[in-house]
Structures are given as C-alpha cells and as structure tokens.
Amino acid sequence: MTTRRSNGEGSVFYRSNRDKWVAAIFDPLTGKTMTRSARTKADANRLLREMRNRIDNGAPAADSPLTLERWCATWLETRVGKRRSPGTVNQYANRMRRYVLPYLGRRRMDQITAPMIEDTWDQLAARGLSYSTIKNAHNALSACLHDAVRENRLGMNPTQRASLPTNAAPAKRPAPPSSSEVHDLITTALETDPPVGRLVQLVAYTGCRPGEACAAKWSDIDLDVGTWRVSRTLTHNEQGRVIIGDTTKTKQERVIPLAPEVVESLRRQRTHVAELRLQAYRWDDLDLVFPNTVGKWLDVSNTRSHLKRATGHDVTWRQLRHHAATVTIANAPLPVASKLLGHKKISTTVDVYGHLMEADSRAAMDALRDAISG
C-alpha cells in the first residue's frame, strides 16, 4: 500500500520482500530518488518528514552511508587536491591515517557526531599527543567532512560542534638562543662552512622559514636596494618529493629589508655560486641563491645536519626563527611583525608567539600603574 502525496513531497510504501516500510523522495541536490527504510509505517512517515525538511533547508535528503574510511580514500584521490597544494594534501593524508581513521574510519559518516569526535581527541590527549597535533588532526577531519557537505553527501559537518581537549599537553616550544649566542653561531658557521653560514645568517637576520631561504632565487633579491621578495618555498608534490613551490606557505608574498651584513654575504654567495657552476659536471640553471653542487635546491631536512656541523651546536632552524620572532615582536607593531614573519593573519602570530608578549604585557601594566599613581 502506497501513501501518495503531491509531486515533490515523496511517498511511503511497503516492500514485502524485505518486510519494510520505505520512505522515498526525489532529491533535487543529487538528482536521485533517496529512500530510507523503517519497521513501521509511522516510522517511515517520520523519515519522510525528516528528508523533506532537509530538502527545504537546502541539505541533501539523506546523508551518505559511506564509512569515513571509504569517503576519505575518495576524497584524497579526487577532491582534496582541487584547491590545495600537494604539501597540504600530504599533511592531511598523514593526519587522517595516523590520528583519525584508527578511531573513526569504520564509522558511517552519517553516524559521526560531535561527541564521538571529542572522544577521539580525548583519546589522543591521553596518549600524550600535544594540543597542536590534535588541532591539526581536527583541521584535517574538518576539511574532509566539509568537502562531503559541499558534495551533498552530508547535511552538516559535525566537527563544527566538536571542541578540542583542554587537558592536552602544550606543544613543546624550543627555547630561543640569546642574541649573543646567535651572533656566535653565525660567526662560527661563516668560518667553518661559508655557504651554510650565509644561509644561517639569512634565516637569523630575516626570521624566514628555512624552506623559503632554500627556494630563494637571485631574481627575488635586489642587492643594490637591499630587499628580498619572498615569493616561494620548498614543498612536496603528489609523490611526496621535495620540489620548489610557486608560492609561500601562506600563498602571500612579502618584501623583507636586508641588513648590510646580509647583503655583503649574499654578494659573496653569488660569487660562490658562479664558481660552483664552472666546476660542475652538469648544472641545472634554476637561479637559486643556495643551490647544491649541480644547481638544484637544498633539502631542508639535509641542511639540519649541515647546520649542526657548521655551528658546532645542536641548534635548529626553528630556534633561529624563534629568536628573530622574539626580537621583531618586541621592537615592531604586531601587524608589522606578523607580515615580516610571513603569517597570513595576526591571530597566527599571537597563537604561535603570544607567550613572547608577556614582557610587553608586564611593561604595559607597569605603565598603567605609574599613570594612576602619578
């Protein structure tokens, strides 16, 4: 027996071979007739009302029954790379594989709720994972389910209602070296291995990311004016191999003034690159400021050992950037510091380096006290 309604309102009918009542309605978003089954006619009518309400609200009539694992595989293969860089795709894939799918992968997408997601993050926190790691996993899952909503496979992204854990361990921040220590590191590196020393000096004096320094080209640098247009960085392709990207991490260019010491070092570096080219048995003319012996880019992961060997200390690129951020934030307005550090938003600077502003906060409160007390 079929309960008939006007066109677009759907219908309810009994399917004897399955002993089920079925609610069916045409979904204009997907262009398909969607069905849901129930044990009783009353339940089927309730399901039909739910599907009709979803259509009226601009959502698909029913969520996809795919598991998160199956949708994630489809997403990574066909969708995620449409508007994202290969490096971002690789990061999302790694985070989903390591932190999300082991807990939620076998769940149907339409059954994943905000509490389930929060339980997953709590389990990761119990394993000792840092807040930033869990936040990155949350962002990957959010992107995955966001695209499912865009493709009308889901009516709502449950990550929007899920909160991150409050008991997760804070990310371990490297202690930045002092300015005198950075000076000594640069001096030692320039004496031990001049090309690496110049790379160290550029990162230390500009606060750039090491991938941006390794991707720098002579066409980006004006030695006469003393500026560097940071417009690209090293990234990864679909196969996970290191390549030179077309943009920076934030897809925004920025111009950094170069100190006279850095300009002089770069003039020496240009002479060094010319000598490398003459000595090379083959040369890839990529116009790089810091090429390897055949003209190609240096891999940042390999330069870490060069950095340690040249400076004689267990210092990291992140620590050098951290020192630059410390000095920059203390001596420049926050919008200027954020731009020089290559952050897309000022809020990113606050999130990453907000702890560096504690001294400024104390100074501001002292000034307020002095003003009140006269």
Coordinates of C-alpha atoms in Angstrom, one line a residue, residues 85-347:
S85 CA 48.8 22.4 -2.5
P86 CA 50.4 18.9 -2.7
G87 CA 52.2 19.6 0.6
T88 CA 48.8 20.3 2.3
V89 CA 47.3 17.1 0.7
N90 CA 50.2 15.0 2.1
Q91 CA 49.8 16.5 5.5
Y92 CA 46.0 15.9 5.5
A93 CA 46.6 12.3 4.4
N94 CA 49.1 11.6 7.1
R95 CA 47.0 13.1 9.8
M96 CA 43.9 11.2 8.8
R97 CA 45.9 8.0 8.6
R98 CA 47.6 8.4 11.9
Y99 CA 45.1 10.1 14.2
V100 CA 41.6 9.9 12.7
L101 CA 40.9 6.8 10.8
P102 CA 42.1 4.3 13.5
Y103 CA 39.3 5.7 15.7
L104 CA 36.5 6.8 13.3
G105 CA 37.4 5.2 10.0
R106 CA 34.8 2.4 10.2
R107 CA 32.0 4.7 11.2
R108 CA 29.5 5.7 8.7
M109 CA 29.8 9.4 8.0
D110 CA 26.1 10.0 8.8
Q111 CA 26.7 8.4 12.2
I112 CA 29.7 10.5 13.3
T113 CA 28.7 13.0 15.9
A114 CA 30.5 15.8 17.7
P115 CA 30.7 13.8 21.0
M116 CA 32.4 10.9 19.0
I117 CA 34.9 13.4 17.6
E118 CA 35.6 14.8 21.1
D119 CA 36.1 11.3 22.5
T120 CA 38.7 10.7 19.8
W121 CA 40.6 13.8 20.7
D122 CA 40.4 12.9 24.3
Q123 CA 42.0 9.5 23.5
L124 CA 44.8 11.2 21.6
A125 CA 45.4 13.6 24.5
A126 CA 45.6 10.5 26.8
R127 CA 48.3 9.1 24.6
G128 CA 50.3 12.3 25.3
L129 CA 49.8 14.0 22.0
S130 CA 50.2 17.8 22.1
Y131 CA 47.3 20.2 21.6
S132 CA 48.8 21.4 18.3
T133 CA 48.9 17.8 16.9
I134 CA 45.3 17.2 17.9
K135 CA 44.3 20.6 16.4
N136 CA 45.9 19.6 13.1
A137 CA 44.1 16.3 13.1
H138 CA 40.8 18.2 13.8
N139 CA 41.5 20.5 10.9
A140 CA 42.2 17.6 8.5
L141 CA 38.9 15.9 9.6
S142 CA 37.1 19.2 9.3
A143 CA 38.4 19.7 5.7
C144 CA 37.4 16.1 4.8
L145 CA 33.8 16.4 6.1
H146 CA 33.5 20.0 4.8
D147 CA 34.0 18.7 1.3
A148 CA 31.5 15.9 1.9
V149 CA 28.9 18.6 2.8
R150 CA 29.9 20.5 -0.4
E151 CA 29.3 17.4 -2.4
N152 CA 25.9 16.9 -0.8
R153 CA 26.9 13.7 1.0
L154 CA 26.3 15.2 4.4
G155 CA 23.9 17.8 5.6
M156 CA 26.2 19.2 8.4
N157 CA 29.9 19.0 9.3
P158 CA 30.0 17.6 12.9
T159 CA 33.5 19.0 13.6
Q160 CA 32.0 22.5 13.8
R161 CA 30.3 21.5 17.0
A162 CA 33.2 19.5 18.5
S163 CA 35.6 21.1 21.0
L164 CA 39.3 20.4 21.3
P165 CA 40.5 18.9 24.6
T166 CA 41.5 21.2 27.4
N167 CA 43.9 18.6 29.0
A168 CA 46.2 18.1 26.0
A169 CA 49.8 18.8 26.6
P170 CA 51.0 22.2 25.2
A171 CA 53.3 22.0 22.2
K172 CA 57.0 21.9 23.2
R173 CA 58.4 25.3 22.1
P174 CA 62.1 25.5 21.5
A175 CA 63.9 27.8 23.8
P176 CA 65.3 30.6 21.5
P177 CA 69.0 31.3 21.8
S178 CA 70.1 34.7 23.0
S179 CA 71.2 37.4 20.6
S180 CA 74.8 37.0 21.6
E181 CA 74.5 33.2 21.0
V182 CA 73.0 33.8 17.6
H183 CA 75.9 36.1 16.7
D184 CA 78.4 33.5 17.8
L185 CA 76.6 30.8 15.8
I186 CA 76.7 32.9 12.6
T187 CA 80.4 33.7 13.1
T188 CA 81.3 30.1 13.7
A189 CA 79.2 28.9 10.7
L190 CA 80.8 31.5 8.4
E191 CA 84.2 30.4 9.4
T192 CA 83.5 26.7 9.3
D193 CA 81.4 26.4 6.2
P194 CA 80.8 29.8 4.5
P195 CA 77.9 28.8 2.2
V196 CA 76.0 27.3 5.1
G197 CA 77.0 30.2 7.3
R198 CA 75.4 32.6 4.8
L199 CA 72.2 30.5 4.8
V200 CA 72.3 30.7 8.7
Q201 CA 72.8 34.4 8.5
L202 CA 69.9 34.9 6.1
V203 CA 67.5 32.9 8.3
A204 CA 68.7 34.6 11.5
Y205 CA 68.5 38.1 10.2
T206 CA 65.1 37.8 8.5
G207 CA 63.2 35.2 10.5
C208 CA 62.2 33.4 7.3
R209 CA 61.3 29.8 7.1
P210 CA 64.3 27.6 6.0
G211 CA 62.2 26.3 3.1
E212 CA 61.8 29.9 1.9
A213 CA 65.6 30.5 2.1
C214 CA 66.4 27.3 0.2
A215 CA 63.9 28.3 -2.5
A216 CA 65.1 31.9 -2.9
K217 CA 66.2 33.0 -6.4
W218 CA 68.5 35.8 -7.4
S219 CA 65.7 37.3 -9.3
D220 CA 63.9 37.8 -5.9
I221 CA 66.8 39.7 -4.4
D222 CA 67.8 43.3 -5.1
L223 CA 71.3 43.7 -3.6
D224 CA 71.5 47.3 -4.6
V225 CA 68.4 48.3 -2.7
G226 CA 68.8 45.6 0.0
T227 CA 65.5 43.8 -0.2
W228 CA 64.3 40.2 -0.7
R229 CA 60.9 39.5 -2.2
V230 CA 59.9 36.2 -0.5
S231 CA 57.5 34.5 -3.0
R232 CA 58.1 30.8 -2.8
T233 CA 59.1 27.9 -0.6
L234 CA 60.0 24.3 -0.8
T235 CA 57.0 22.0 -0.8
H236 CA 56.1 18.4 -1.7
N237 CA 54.5 17.0 -4.8
E238 CA 51.8 14.3 -5.0
Q239 CA 54.5 11.6 -4.6
G240 CA 55.9 13.3 -1.5
R241 CA 59.1 14.5 -3.2
V242 CA 60.6 17.9 -2.3
I243 CA 60.0 20.5 -5.0
I244 CA 60.1 24.3 -5.3
G245 CA 56.6 25.6 -5.0
D246 CA 55.1 28.6 -6.8
T247 CA 54.0 30.4 -3.6
T248 CA 54.9 30.7 0.1
K249 CA 53.2 28.7 2.8
T250 CA 50.5 31.3 3.2
K251 CA 50.4 32.0 -0.6
Q252 CA 51.3 35.6 0.1
E253 CA 54.4 37.4 -1.0
R254 CA 56.3 39.8 1.3
V255 CA 59.3 42.0 1.0
I256 CA 61.9 41.9 3.7
P257 CA 64.6 44.5 4.1
L258 CA 68.1 43.0 4.2
A259 CA 70.8 44.2 6.7
P260 CA 74.1 45.4 5.1
E261 CA 75.9 42.4 6.6
V262 CA 73.4 40.1 4.8
V263 CA 73.8 42.0 1.5
E264 CA 77.6 41.6 1.7
S265 CA 77.3 37.9 2.4
L266 CA 74.9 37.4 -0.5
R267 CA 77.4 39.2 -2.8
R268 CA 80.0 36.6 -1.7
Q269 CA 77.4 33.8 -2.2
R270 CA 76.8 35.0 -5.8
T271 CA 80.5 34.6 -6.5
H272 CA 80.5 31.2 -4.8
V273 CA 77.5 30.0 -7.0
A274 CA 79.4 31.2 -10.1
E275 CA 82.4 29.1 -9.1
L276 CA 80.2 26.1 -8.4
R277 CA 78.7 26.4 -11.9
L278 CA 82.1 26.4 -13.5
Q279 CA 83.3 23.4 -11.6
A280 CA 80.1 21.3 -12.0
Y281 CA 80.0 18.4 -14.4
R282 CA 76.3 19.3 -15.1
W283 CA 74.2 22.3 -13.9
D284 CA 70.5 22.9 -13.6
D285 CA 70.2 26.6 -14.1
L286 CA 67.4 27.4 -11.6
D287 CA 68.7 30.8 -10.5
L288 CA 68.9 29.6 -6.8
V289 CA 70.7 31.6 -4.2
F290 CA 71.7 28.4 -2.2
P291 CA 72.0 25.6 -4.8
N292 CA 73.7 22.2 -4.3
T293 CA 76.7 21.3 -6.4
V294 CA 74.6 20.7 -9.5
G295 CA 72.4 23.7 -9.2
K296 CA 69.3 22.1 -7.7
W297 CA 67.7 23.1 -4.4
L298 CA 68.9 22.0 -1.0
D299 CA 66.6 19.8 1.0
V300 CA 65.8 21.4 4.4
S301 CA 65.9 18.0 6.1
N302 CA 69.5 17.6 4.9
T303 CA 70.5 21.1 5.9
R304 CA 69.8 20.3 9.6
S305 CA 72.9 18.2 9.7
H306 CA 74.9 21.0 7.9
L307 CA 73.6 23.5 10.4
K308 CA 74.8 21.4 13.4
R309 CA 78.2 20.7 11.8
A310 CA 78.8 24.3 10.8
T311 CA 77.8 25.9 14.1
G312 CA 79.1 23.2 16.4
H313 CA 75.9 23.3 18.4
D314 CA 72.6 21.4 18.4
V315 CA 70.7 24.4 17.2
T316 CA 67.7 24.2 14.9
W317 CA 66.3 26.4 12.2
R318 CA 63.1 26.8 14.2
Q319 CA 65.2 28.2 17.1
L320 CA 66.7 30.8 14.8
R321 CA 63.3 31.8 13.5
H322 CA 62.1 31.8 17.1
H323 CA 64.8 34.3 18.1
A324 CA 64.0 36.5 15.2
A325 CA 60.3 36.5 16.2
T326 CA 61.3 37.4 19.8
V327 CA 63.2 40.5 18.7
T328 CA 60.8 41.5 16.0
I329 CA 57.7 41.3 18.2
A330 CA 59.4 43.2 20.9
N331 CA 60.5 46.1 18.6
A332 CA 57.8 46.4 16.0
P333 CA 54.0 46.8 15.9
L334 CA 52.3 43.4 15.8
P335 CA 50.9 43.8 12.3
V336 CA 54.4 44.6 11.0
A337 CA 56.0 41.7 12.9
S338 CA 53.3 39.4 11.6
K339 CA 53.9 40.5 8.0
L340 CA 57.7 40.1 8.3
L341 CA 57.3 36.6 9.8
G342 CA 55.1 35.6 6.9
H343 CA 51.9 34.9 8.8
K344 CA 48.6 35.2 6.9
K345 CA 46.8 36.5 10.0
I346 CA 47.9 38.5 13.0
S347 CA 46.0 35.9 15.1

